[in-house]
PDB file of C-alpha atoms in Angstrom:
ATOM      1  CA  MET L   8     -38.639  20.245  70.840  1.00 49.00           C
ATOM      2  CA  ARG L   9     -37.797  23.217  68.651  1.00 51.00           C
ATOM      3  CA  VAL L  10     -37.935  22.494  64.922  1.00 50.00           C
ATOM      4  CA  TYR L  11     -36.165  24.648  62.329  1.00 50.00           C
ATOM      5  CA  THR L  12     -37.939  27.166  60.131  1.00 52.00           C
ATOM      6  CA  SER L  13     -37.438  27.178  56.362  1.00 50.00           C
ATOM      7  CA  GLU L  14     -35.466  30.425  56.601  1.00 56.00           C
ATOM      8  CA  GLU L  15     -32.800  29.037  58.927  1.00 70.00           C
ATOM      9  CA  PRO L  16     -29.624  27.493  57.479  1.00 86.00           C
ATOM     10  CA  ALA L  17     -28.960  23.799  58.059  1.00 92.00           C
ATOM     11  CA  MET L  18     -25.432  24.679  59.170  1.00 91.00           C
ATOM     12  CA  SER L  19     -23.875  27.858  60.500  1.00 90.00           C
ATOM     13  CA  GLY L  20     -20.279  28.474  61.464  1.00 90.00           C
ATOM     14  CA  GLY L  21     -19.434  24.802  61.094  1.00 90.00           C
ATOM     15  CA  SER L  22     -22.213  23.638  63.421  1.00 95.00           C
ATOM     16  CA  PHE L  23     -25.457  22.022  62.337  1.00 95.00           C
ATOM     17  CA  THR L  24     -28.769  23.523  63.355  1.00 94.00           C
ATOM     18  CA  HIS L  25     -30.446  21.369  65.982  1.00 95.00           C
ATOM     19  CA  ASN L  26     -33.507  19.372  64.869  1.00 94.00           C
ATOM     20  CA  ASN L  27     -32.800  19.769  61.175  1.00 94.00           C
ATOM     21  CA  THR L  28     -35.099  16.782  60.642  1.00 95.00           C
ATOM     22  CA  VAL L  29     -37.942  15.123  62.498  1.00 96.00           C
ATOM     23  CA  ALA L  30     -38.607  11.436  63.093  1.00 96.00           C
ATOM     24  CA  PRO L  31     -41.691   9.809  61.569  1.00 96.00           C
ATOM     25  CA  LYS L  32     -44.661   9.510  63.875  1.00 95.00           C
ATOM     26  CA  GLU L  33     -45.250   5.929  62.758  1.00 96.00           C
ATOM     27  CA  THR L  34     -43.447   3.356  64.892  1.00 97.00           C
ATOM     28  CA  LYS L  35     -44.516   0.004  63.415  1.00 98.00           C
ATOM     29  CA  VAL L  36     -42.167  -1.541  60.910  1.00 97.00           C
ATOM     30  CA  PHE L  37     -44.554  -2.592  58.138  1.00 97.00           C
ATOM     31  CA  PRO L  38     -46.169   0.846  57.798  1.00 97.00           C
ATOM     32  CA  LEU L  39     -42.698   2.407  57.849  1.00 98.00           C
ATOM     33  CA  LEU L  40     -41.710   0.185  54.907  1.00 98.00           C
ATOM     34  CA  SER L  41     -44.815   1.058  52.895  1.00 98.00           C
ATOM     35  CA  LEU L  42     -44.395   3.166  49.749  1.00 98.00           C
ATOM     36  CA  LYS L  43     -48.103   3.414  49.025  1.00 97.00           C
ATOM     37  CA  GLY L  44     -48.968   6.461  46.933  1.00 95.00           C
ATOM     38  CA  ARG L  45     -45.357   7.501  46.416  1.00 97.00           C
ATOM     39  CA  THR L  46     -43.581   8.071  43.114  1.00 98.00           C
ATOM     40  CA  ALA L  47     -40.271   6.371  42.345  1.00 98.00           C
ATOM     41  CA  ILE L  48     -37.954   6.574  39.354  1.00 98.00           C
ATOM     42  CA  VAL L  49     -35.460   3.776  38.714  1.00 98.00           C
ATOM     43  CA  SER L  50     -32.841   4.154  35.988  1.00 97.00           C
ATOM     44  CA  GLY L  51     -31.251   1.150  34.337  1.00 96.00           C
ATOM     45  CA  ALA L  52     -34.398  -0.815  35.120  1.00 95.00           C
ATOM     46  CA  GLY L  53     -34.881  -2.852  31.972  1.00 92.00           C
ATOM     47  CA  ALA L  54     -33.313  -5.904  33.618  1.00 94.00           C
ATOM     48  CA  GLY L  55     -31.062  -6.997  36.449  1.00 95.00           C
ATOM     49  CA  ILE L  56     -30.840  -5.051  39.706  1.00 97.00           C
ATOM     50  CA  GLY L  57     -32.886  -2.097  38.481  1.00 97.00           C
ATOM     51  CA  LEU L  58     -35.807  -4.257  37.394  1.00 96.00           C
ATOM     52  CA  ARG L  59     -35.895  -6.122  40.718  1.00 97.00           C
ATOM     53  CA  VAL L  60     -35.760  -2.837  42.619  1.00 98.00           C
ATOM     54  CA  ALA L  61     -38.664  -1.477  40.576  1.00 97.00           C
ATOM     55  CA  GLN L  62     -40.630  -4.642  41.305  1.00 97.00           C
ATOM     56  CA  GLY L  63     -39.854  -4.352  45.007  1.00 98.00           C
ATOM     57  CA  PHE L  64     -41.051  -0.765  45.142  1.00 98.00           C
ATOM     58  CA  ALA L  65     -44.252  -1.721  43.328  1.00 98.00           C
ATOM     59  CA  GLU L  66     -44.827  -4.551  45.808  1.00 98.00           C
ATOM     60  CA  ALA L  67     -44.590  -1.913  48.562  1.00 98.00           C
ATOM     61  CA  GLY L  68     -47.201   0.249  46.800  1.00 97.00           C
ATOM     62  CA  ALA L  69     -45.151   2.810  44.873  1.00 98.00           C
ATOM     63  CA  ASN L  70     -45.910   4.067  41.400  1.00 97.00           C
ATOM     64  CA  VAL L  71     -42.721   3.403  39.457  1.00 97.00           C
ATOM     65  CA  ALA L  72     -41.289   5.047  36.352  1.00 96.00           C
ATOM     66  CA  ILE L  73     -38.845   2.669  34.679  1.00 96.00           C
ATOM     67  CA  TRP L  74     -35.939   4.084  32.695  1.00 96.00           C
ATOM     68  CA  TYR L  75     -33.975   2.159  30.106  1.00 95.00           C
ATOM     69  CA  HIS L  76     -31.406   2.954  27.439  1.00 93.00           C
ATOM     70  CA  SER L  77     -31.603   0.267  24.758  1.00 90.00           C
ATOM     71  CA  ASN L  78     -33.289  -2.766  26.329  1.00 90.00           C
ATOM     72  CA  LYS L  79     -36.835  -2.521  25.025  1.00 89.00           C
ATOM     73  CA  GLU L  80     -37.832  -5.458  27.222  1.00 90.00           C
ATOM     74  CA  ALA L  81     -38.375  -2.687  29.766  1.00 91.00           C
ATOM     75  CA  LEU L  82     -41.679  -1.881  28.048  1.00 91.00           C
ATOM     76  CA  THR L  83     -42.964  -5.400  28.667  1.00 91.00           C
ATOM     77  CA  ARG L  84     -41.611  -5.514  32.211  1.00 93.00           C
ATOM     78  CA  ALA L  85     -43.319  -2.235  33.095  1.00 93.00           C
ATOM     79  CA  GLN L  86     -46.632  -3.558  31.803  1.00 91.00           C
ATOM     80  CA  GLU L  87     -46.192  -6.713  33.884  1.00 93.00           C
ATOM     81  CA  ILE L  88     -45.499  -4.646  37.017  1.00 95.00           C
ATOM     82  CA  GLU L  89     -48.627  -2.577  36.427  1.00 93.00           C
ATOM     83  CA  ASP L  90     -50.763  -5.651  35.908  1.00 93.00           C
ATOM     84  CA  GLU L  91     -49.415  -7.622  38.865  1.00 95.00           C
ATOM     85  CA  TYR L  92     -49.251  -4.924  41.526  1.00 95.00           C
ATOM     86  CA  GLY L  93     -51.924  -2.446  40.434  1.00 94.00           C
ATOM     87  CA  VAL L  94     -49.597   0.551  40.481  1.00 95.00           C
ATOM     88  CA  LYS L  95     -48.890   3.138  37.802  1.00 93.00           C
ATOM     89  CA  CYS L  96     -46.028   2.704  35.356  1.00 90.00           C
ATOM     90  CA  GLU L  97     -47.602   3.919  32.137  1.00 77.00           C
ATOM     91  CA  ARG L  98     -46.904   7.147  30.290  1.00 70.00           C
ATOM     92  CA  PRO L  99     -50.190   9.038  29.819  1.00 66.00           C
ATOM     93  CA  THR L 100     -48.754  10.824  26.792  1.00 61.00           C
ATOM     94  CA  ASP L 101     -47.878   7.499  25.143  1.00 63.00           C
ATOM     95  CA  PRO L 102     -50.400   4.711  25.805  1.00 58.00           C
ATOM     96  CA  LEU L 103     -48.144   2.174  24.076  1.00 58.00           C
ATOM     97  CA  GLY L 104     -45.103   3.069  26.154  1.00 65.00           C
ATOM     98  CA  ARG L 105     -44.858   2.084  29.799  1.00 80.00           C
ATOM     99  CA  ALA L 106     -41.196   2.814  30.277  1.00 93.00           C
ATOM    100  CA  TYR L 107     -38.991   5.818  29.561  1.00 94.00           C
ATOM    101  CA  GLN L 108     -36.053   5.666  27.180  1.00 94.00           C
ATOM    102  CA  VAL L 109     -33.507   8.107  28.609  1.00 96.00           C
ATOM    103  CA  ASP L 110     -29.877   8.815  27.733  1.00 97.00           C
ATOM    104  CA  VAL L 111     -28.596   9.385  31.264  1.00 98.00           C
ATOM    105  CA  THR L 112     -25.296  10.807  29.978  1.00 98.00           C
ATOM    106  CA  GLN L 113     -27.128  13.887  28.676  1.00 98.00           C
ATOM    107  CA  ASP L 114     -27.951  16.270  31.506  1.00 98.00           C
ATOM    108  CA  LEU L 115     -30.847  18.048  29.824  1.00 98.00           C
ATOM    109  CA  LYS L 116     -32.417  14.736  28.783  1.00 98.00           C
ATOM    110  CA  VAL L 117     -32.299  13.648  32.406  1.00 98.00           C
ATOM    111  CA  LYS L 118     -33.918  16.894  33.562  1.00 98.00           C
ATOM    112  CA  GLU L 119     -36.625  16.670  30.918  1.00 97.00           C
ATOM    113  CA  ALA L 120     -37.459  13.069  31.816  1.00 96.00           C
ATOM    114  CA  ILE L 121     -37.646  13.778  35.558  1.00 98.00           C
ATOM    115  CA  ASP L 122     -39.799  16.864  35.061  1.00 97.00           C
ATOM    116  CA  ASP L 123     -42.141  14.976  32.716  1.00 95.00           C
ATOM    117  CA  ILE L 124     -42.550  12.082  35.150  1.00 96.00           C
ATOM    118  CA  VAL L 125     -43.258  14.357  38.095  1.00 97.00           C
ATOM    119  CA  ALA L 126     -45.957  16.078  36.032  1.00 95.00           C
ATOM    120  CA  GLU L 127     -47.436  12.733  34.913  1.00 94.00           C
ATOM    121  CA  PHE L 128     -47.188  10.878  38.260  1.00 94.00           C
ATOM    122  CA  ASN L 129     -49.415  12.916  40.570  1.00 93.00           C
ATOM    123  CA  GLY L 130     -47.132  15.952  40.586  1.00 96.00           C
ATOM    124  CA  ARG L 131     -44.635  14.481  43.029  1.00 97.00           C
ATOM    125  CA  LEU L 132     -41.341  12.646  43.371  1.00 98.00           C
ATOM    126  CA  ASP L 133     -40.406  10.640  46.458  1.00 98.00           C
ATOM    127  CA  ILE L 134     -37.624   8.247  45.453  1.00 98.00           C
ATOM    128  CA  PHE L 135     -34.918   8.155  42.795  1.00 98.00           C
ATOM    129  CA  VAL L 136     -32.635   5.175  42.224  1.00 98.00           C
ATOM    130  CA  ALA L 137     -29.650   5.977  40.000  1.00 98.00           C
ATOM    131  CA  ASN L 138     -28.818   2.476  38.818  1.00 98.00           C
ATOM    132  CA  ALA L 139     -27.675   2.901  35.206  1.00 96.00           C
ATOM    133  CA  GLY L 140     -24.151   1.691  34.598  1.00 96.00           C
ATOM    134  CA  ILE L 141     -21.775  -0.115  32.266  1.00 95.00           C
ATOM    135  CA  PRO L 142     -18.597  -2.130  32.955  1.00 95.00           C
ATOM    136  CA  TRP L 143     -15.015  -1.486  31.883  1.00 96.00           C
ATOM    137  CA  THR L 144     -14.176  -4.194  29.355  1.00 95.00           C
ATOM    138  CA  GLN L 145     -10.707  -3.250  28.039  1.00 97.00           C
ATOM    139  CA  GLY L 146      -8.356  -4.589  30.688  1.00 96.00           C
ATOM    140  CA  PRO L 147      -5.260  -2.627  31.786  1.00 97.00           C
ATOM    141  CA  MET L 148      -5.717   1.142  31.748  1.00 97.00           C
ATOM    142  CA  LEU L 149      -2.584   1.707  29.665  1.00 98.00           C
ATOM    143  CA  ASP L 150      -4.029  -0.393  26.850  1.00 96.00           C
ATOM    144  CA  GLY L 151      -7.596   0.920  26.999  1.00 97.00           C
ATOM    145  CA  ASP L 152      -9.191   3.530  24.756  1.00 98.00           C
ATOM    146  CA  ASN L 153      -9.749   6.977  26.208  1.00 98.00           C
ATOM    147  CA  ALA L 154     -13.161   6.964  24.550  1.00 98.00           C
ATOM    148  CA  HIS L 155     -14.112   3.872  26.559  1.00 98.00           C
ATOM    149  CA  TYR L 156     -12.939   5.592  29.745  1.00 98.00           C
ATOM    150  CA  ARG L 157     -15.103   8.607  29.003  1.00 98.00           C
ATOM    151  CA  LYS L 158     -18.110   6.392  28.274  1.00 98.00           C
ATOM    152  CA  VAL L 159     -17.751   4.448  31.534  1.00 98.00           C
ATOM    153  CA  VAL L 160     -17.361   7.596  33.638  1.00 98.00           C
ATOM    154  CA  ALA L 161     -20.176   9.392  31.818  1.00 98.00           C
ATOM    155  CA  THR L 162     -22.582   6.482  32.242  1.00 98.00           C
ATOM    156  CA  ASP L 163     -21.666   5.471  35.777  1.00 98.00           C
ATOM    157  CA  LEU L 164     -20.633   8.680  37.570  1.00 98.00           C
ATOM    158  CA  ASP L 165     -21.762  11.690  35.552  1.00 98.00           C
ATOM    159  CA  SER L 166     -25.267  10.311  35.155  1.00 98.00           C
ATOM    160  CA  THR L 167     -25.554   9.867  38.920  1.00 98.00           C
ATOM    161  CA  TYR L 168     -24.685  13.540  39.352  1.00 98.00           C
ATOM    162  CA  TYR L 169     -27.301  14.619  36.797  1.00 98.00           C
ATOM    163  CA  CYS L 170     -30.015  12.420  38.290  1.00 98.00           C
ATOM    164  CA  ALA L 171     -29.273  13.699  41.765  1.00 98.00           C
ATOM    165  CA  LYS L 172     -29.244  17.323  40.677  1.00 98.00           C
ATOM    166  CA  TYR L 173     -32.623  17.302  38.969  1.00 98.00           C
ATOM    167  CA  ALA L 174     -34.355  14.998  41.453  1.00 98.00           C
ATOM    168  CA  GLY L 175     -33.009  17.092  44.313  1.00 98.00           C
ATOM    169  CA  GLN L 176     -34.533  20.247  42.889  1.00 98.00           C
ATOM    170  CA  HIS L 177     -37.989  18.699  43.175  1.00 98.00           C
ATOM    171  CA  TRP L 178     -37.420  17.519  46.749  1.00 98.00           C
ATOM    172  CA  ARG L 179     -36.218  20.941  47.820  1.00 97.00           C
ATOM    173  CA  ARG L 180     -39.347  22.562  46.387  1.00 97.00           C
ATOM    174  CA  GLN L 181     -41.670  19.924  47.824  1.00 97.00           C
ATOM    175  CA  LYS L 182     -40.257  20.279  51.327  1.00 96.00           C
ATOM    176  CA  LYS L 183     -40.402  24.060  51.189  1.00 95.00           C
ATOM    177  CA  GLU L 184     -43.868  24.420  49.664  1.00 96.00           C
ATOM    178  CA  GLY L 185     -45.582  21.237  50.867  1.00 96.00           C
ATOM    179  CA  THR L 186     -47.485  20.877  47.620  1.00 97.00           C
ATOM    180  CA  THR L 187     -47.547  18.821  44.461  1.00 96.00           C
ATOM    181  CA  LEU L 188     -46.414  20.401  41.224  1.00 94.00           C
ATOM    182  CA  ASP L 189     -49.966  21.631  40.591  1.00 92.00           C
ATOM    183  CA  GLY L 190     -50.379  23.161  44.034  1.00 94.00           C
ATOM    184  CA  LYS L 191     -52.301  20.414  45.833  1.00 95.00           C
ATOM    185  CA  PRO L 192     -51.418  19.370  49.403  1.00 95.00           C
ATOM    186  CA  LEU L 193     -48.536  16.884  49.330  1.00 95.00           C
ATOM    187  CA  ALA L 194     -49.839  13.973  51.379  1.00 93.00           C
ATOM    188  CA  GLY L 195     -47.396  11.517  52.897  1.00 91.00           C
ATOM    189  CA  PHE L 196     -44.184  13.246  51.815  1.00 95.00           C
ATOM    190  CA  THR L 197     -41.517  13.309  54.495  1.00 94.00           C
ATOM    191  CA  TYR L 198     -38.134  13.591  52.768  1.00 97.00           C
ATOM    192  CA  GLY L 199     -36.887  12.594  49.359  1.00 98.00           C
ATOM    193  CA  SER L 200     -34.754   9.469  49.068  1.00 98.00           C
ATOM    194  CA  PHE L 201     -31.876   9.281  46.603  1.00 99.00           C
ATOM    195  CA  ILE L 202     -30.208   5.892  46.226  1.00 99.00           C
ATOM    196  CA  ALA L 203     -27.291   5.288  43.898  1.00 98.00           C
ATOM    197  CA  THR L 204     -25.966   1.896  42.893  1.00 98.00           C
ATOM    198  CA  ALA L 205     -22.242   1.958  43.619  1.00 98.00           C
ATOM    199  CA  SER L 206     -20.202  -1.254  43.900  1.00 98.00           C
ATOM    200  CA  MET L 207     -17.839  -3.150  46.122  1.00 98.00           C
ATOM    201  CA  SER L 208     -15.380  -2.010  43.423  1.00 98.00           C
ATOM    202  CA  GLY L 209     -15.601   1.413  45.036  1.00 98.00           C
ATOM    203  CA  HIS L 210     -13.995  -0.172  48.124  1.00 98.00           C
ATOM    204  CA  VAL L 211     -11.517  -2.719  46.762  1.00 97.00           C
ATOM    205  CA  VAL L 212      -9.404  -3.345  43.654  1.00 97.00           C
ATOM    206  CA  ASN L 213     -10.920  -6.369  41.959  1.00 93.00           C
ATOM    207  CA  ILE L 214      -8.774  -9.158  40.567  1.00 92.00           C
ATOM    208  CA  PRO L 215      -8.109 -10.903  38.227  1.00 94.00           C
ATOM    209  CA  GLN L 216      -9.902  -8.465  35.908  1.00 93.00           C
ATOM    210  CA  LEU L 217      -8.411  -4.974  35.670  1.00 96.00           C
ATOM    211  CA  GLN L 218     -10.921  -2.115  35.656  1.00 97.00           C
ATOM    212  CA  ALA L 219      -9.408   1.058  37.095  1.00 98.00           C
ATOM    213  CA  ALA L 220     -11.907   3.405  35.433  1.00 98.00           C
ATOM    214  CA  TYR L 221     -14.921   1.468  36.719  1.00 98.00           C
ATOM    215  CA  ASN L 222     -13.461   1.286  40.236  1.00 98.00           C
ATOM    216  CA  ALA L 223     -12.811   5.023  40.247  1.00 98.00           C
ATOM    217  CA  ALA L 224     -16.304   5.831  38.992  1.00 98.00           C
ATOM    218  CA  LYS L 225     -17.937   3.720  41.690  1.00 98.00           C
ATOM    219  CA  ALA L 226     -15.755   5.201  44.436  1.00 98.00           C
ATOM    220  CA  GLY L 227     -16.730   8.613  43.113  1.00 98.00           C
ATOM    221  CA  ILE L 228     -20.424   7.739  43.399  1.00 98.00           C
ATOM    222  CA  ILE L 229     -20.025   6.775  47.047  1.00 98.00           C
ATOM    223  CA  HIS L 230     -18.357  10.025  48.027  1.00 98.00           C
ATOM    224  CA  LEU L 231     -20.636  12.164  45.858  1.00 98.00           C
ATOM    225  CA  VAL L 232     -23.663  10.757  47.637  1.00 98.00           C
ATOM    226  CA  LYS L 233     -22.095  11.146  51.083  1.00 98.00           C
ATOM    227  CA  SER L 234     -21.546  14.806  50.240  1.00 98.00           C
ATOM    228  CA  LEU L 235     -25.139  15.229  49.075  1.00 98.00           C
ATOM    229  CA  ALA L 236     -26.380  13.723  52.332  1.00 98.00           C
ATOM    230  CA  VAL L 237     -24.929  16.753  54.117  1.00 97.00           C
ATOM    231  CA  GLU L 238     -26.062  19.297  51.511  1.00 96.00           C
ATOM    232  CA  TRP L 239     -29.612  17.953  51.388  1.00 97.00           C
ATOM    233  CA  VAL L 240     -30.232  17.147  55.044  1.00 97.00           C
ATOM    234  CA  ARG L 241     -33.253  19.447  55.235  1.00 96.00           C
ATOM    235  CA  PHE L 242     -35.211  17.839  52.399  1.00 97.00           C
ATOM    236  CA  ALA L 243     -33.770  14.478  51.308  1.00 98.00           C
ATOM    237  CA  ARG L 244     -31.676  11.520  52.393  1.00 98.00           C
ATOM    238  CA  ALA L 245     -28.928  10.189  50.129  1.00 98.00           C
ATOM    239  CA  ASN L 246     -27.387   6.713  50.329  1.00 98.00           C
ATOM    240  CA  THR L 247     -25.633   4.122  48.198  1.00 98.00           C
ATOM    241  CA  VAL L 248     -25.759   0.365  47.782  1.00 98.00           C
ATOM    242  CA  SER L 249     -22.548  -1.450  46.838  1.00 98.00           C
ATOM    243  CA  PRO L 250     -23.362  -4.835  45.313  1.00 98.00           C
ATOM    244  CA  GLY L 251     -20.744  -7.478  44.847  1.00 97.00           C
ATOM    245  CA  TYR L 252     -20.711  -9.904  41.945  1.00 96.00           C
ATOM    246  CA  MET L 253     -24.300 -10.334  40.815  1.00 96.00           C
ATOM    247  CA  ALA L 254     -25.754 -12.767  38.281  1.00 93.00           C
ATOM    248  CA  THR L 255     -26.891 -10.077  35.836  1.00 90.00           C
ATOM    249  CA  GLU L 256     -26.370  -9.148  32.200  1.00 83.00           C
ATOM    250  CA  ILE L 257     -23.612  -6.648  33.021  1.00 79.00           C
ATOM    251  CA  SER L 258     -21.154  -9.515  33.527  1.00 82.00           C
ATOM    252  CA  ASP L 259     -22.213 -11.660  30.560  1.00 80.00           C
ATOM    253  CA  PHE L 260     -18.905 -10.870  28.841  1.00 82.00           C
ATOM    254  CA  VAL L 261     -16.882 -12.442  31.671  1.00 85.00           C
ATOM    255  CA  PRO L 262     -15.598 -15.972  30.931  1.00 89.00           C
ATOM    256  CA  PRO L 263     -16.571 -18.842  33.273  1.00 91.00           C
ATOM    257  CA  GLU L 264     -12.947 -19.267  34.364  1.00 93.00           C
ATOM    258  CA  THR L 265     -12.899 -15.723  35.747  1.00 91.00           C
ATOM    259  CA  LYS L 266     -16.223 -16.196  37.492  1.00 93.00           C
ATOM    260  CA  SER L 267     -14.806 -19.306  39.146  1.00 95.00           C
ATOM    261  CA  ILE L 268     -11.958 -17.192  40.545  1.00 95.00           C
ATOM    262  CA  TRP L 269     -14.539 -14.703  41.848  1.00 95.00           C
ATOM    263  CA  LYS L 270     -16.311 -17.471  43.744  1.00 96.00           C
ATOM    264  CA  ASP L 271     -13.005 -18.563  45.267  1.00 96.00           C
ATOM    265  CA  LYS L 272     -12.811 -15.138  46.909  1.00 96.00           C
ATOM    266  CA  ILE L 273     -16.449 -14.869  48.112  1.00 97.00           C
ATOM    267  CA  PRO L 274     -17.102 -16.397  51.539  1.00 97.00           C
ATOM    268  CA  MET L 275     -20.649 -17.290  50.423  1.00 98.00           C
ATOM    269  CA  GLY L 276     -19.130 -19.030  47.390  1.00 97.00           C
ATOM    270  CA  ARG L 277     -21.528 -17.699  44.762  1.00 96.00           C
ATOM    271  CA  GLU L 278     -22.755 -14.659  42.873  1.00 96.00           C
ATOM    272  CA  GLY L 279     -25.737 -12.816  44.287  1.00 97.00           C
ATOM    273  CA  GLU L 280     -29.163 -12.846  42.678  1.00 97.00           C
ATOM    274  CA  PRO L 281     -30.753  -9.468  41.891  1.00 97.00           C
ATOM    275  CA  HIS L 282     -33.830 -10.145  44.012  1.00 97.00           C
ATOM    276  CA  GLU L 283     -31.574 -10.451  47.052  1.00 98.00           C
ATOM    277  CA  LEU L 284     -31.101  -6.671  46.922  1.00 98.00           C
ATOM    278  CA  LYS L 285     -34.783  -5.706  46.907  1.00 98.00           C
ATOM    279  CA  GLY L 286     -35.012  -5.420  50.676  1.00 98.00           C
ATOM    280  CA  VAL L 287     -31.948  -3.171  50.953  1.00 98.00           C
ATOM    281  CA  TYR L 288     -33.271  -0.680  48.407  1.00 98.00           C
ATOM    282  CA  LEU L 289     -36.751  -0.773  49.959  1.00 98.00           C
ATOM    283  CA  PHE L 290     -35.276  -0.001  53.378  1.00 98.00           C
ATOM    284  CA  LEU L 291     -33.390   3.020  52.015  1.00 98.00           C
ATOM    285  CA  ALA L 292     -36.373   4.234  49.989  1.00 98.00           C
ATOM    286  CA  SER L 293     -38.811   4.080  52.889  1.00 98.00           C
ATOM    287  CA  ASP L 294     -39.357   5.831  56.202  1.00 98.00           C
ATOM    288  CA  ALA L 295     -37.846   2.769  57.884  1.00 98.00           C
ATOM    289  CA  SER L 296     -34.463   4.389  57.171  1.00 98.00           C
ATOM    290  CA  SER L 297     -35.469   7.856  58.367  1.00 98.00           C
ATOM    291  CA  TYR L 298     -32.256   8.227  60.436  1.00 98.00           C
ATOM    292  CA  THR L 299     -30.007   6.808  57.713  1.00 98.00           C
ATOM    293  CA  THR L 300     -28.230   9.170  55.345  1.00 98.00           C
ATOM    294  CA  GLY L 301     -24.793   9.245  53.773  1.00 98.00           C
ATOM    295  CA  THR L 302     -24.304   5.538  54.296  1.00 98.00           C
ATOM    296  CA  ASP L 303     -23.141   2.831  51.905  1.00 98.00           C
ATOM    297  CA  ILE L 304     -24.482  -0.691  52.316  1.00 98.00           C
ATOM    298  CA  ILE L 305     -22.163  -3.396  50.951  1.00 98.00           C
ATOM    299  CA  CYS L 306     -23.994  -6.488  49.696  1.00 98.00           C
ATOM    300  CA  ASP L 307     -21.223  -8.725  48.408  1.00 98.00           C
ATOM    301  CA  GLY L 308     -21.540 -12.140  50.050  1.00 98.00           C
ATOM    302  CA  GLY L 309     -18.591 -11.201  52.233  1.00 98.00           C
ATOM    303  CA  TYR L 310     -16.102 -10.489  49.413  1.00 97.00           C
ATOM    304  CA  CYS L 311     -14.642  -7.368  51.050  1.00 97.00           C
ATOM    305  CA  LEU L 312     -14.087  -9.055  54.412  1.00 95.00           C
ATOM    306  CA  PRO L 313     -10.973 -11.281  54.146  1.00 86.00           C
TER     307      PRO L 313
END
């Protein structure tokens, strides 16, 4: 089988180069799911989905850098992950800090944080989960503040773009050079894995709550990542996960009456628990999904089906 050279384009004249990627040599499922020795970054990981994903990656052997915005419980959670799973979460430059406070709406802050982590975590990056997000809380679009719209889009969509851009630069270099940041052989690196947390709201219009800006941002994430899957095919895979209603802090503002209506529309009859998503993210992060790119996995208890 002929495999591409680094000088050849991935696509020419509207046709893809044959054998743009290669399959892993490993064929057994547990080794394919292993993340041992790899470096992962998870944004929005102080609680909820992001925290469970970080725990899942650590269980699979990855060193995990946890990002948070304001929830300082992330510092304690990172320490607990280190202690329980024997992986690296700490910041060598700050012995008291084991999580990274990052404003994901600021592109240069995102770049700085990613570059610092790559330098501090064995000179490599393997996985990035863009999970930071906030809800729309102001009802009908016509009555909402434009400032709230900008904040939702900046936090949910723009930040995903920034994270992808600066993570992708590392994966492109790693695939081309085959070395860590300090020039050592890059053991165990196949392709980068970018995973963004979208939402079933990128597929349907939720009721009874009205949240046009949030829905649009999540739909934008899905198509952004599909586009990156094509652009990055030589050096990284890009996928999204679309959770349904989850029992996390992001929906604490929702009254019980509304949550009851949600359950009326979910075939499984309940909200999901964050740990129920760990396996999906692990699959996408690992070599078990080596032939999976540009896909969106809906995990919504069946909400989008009827």
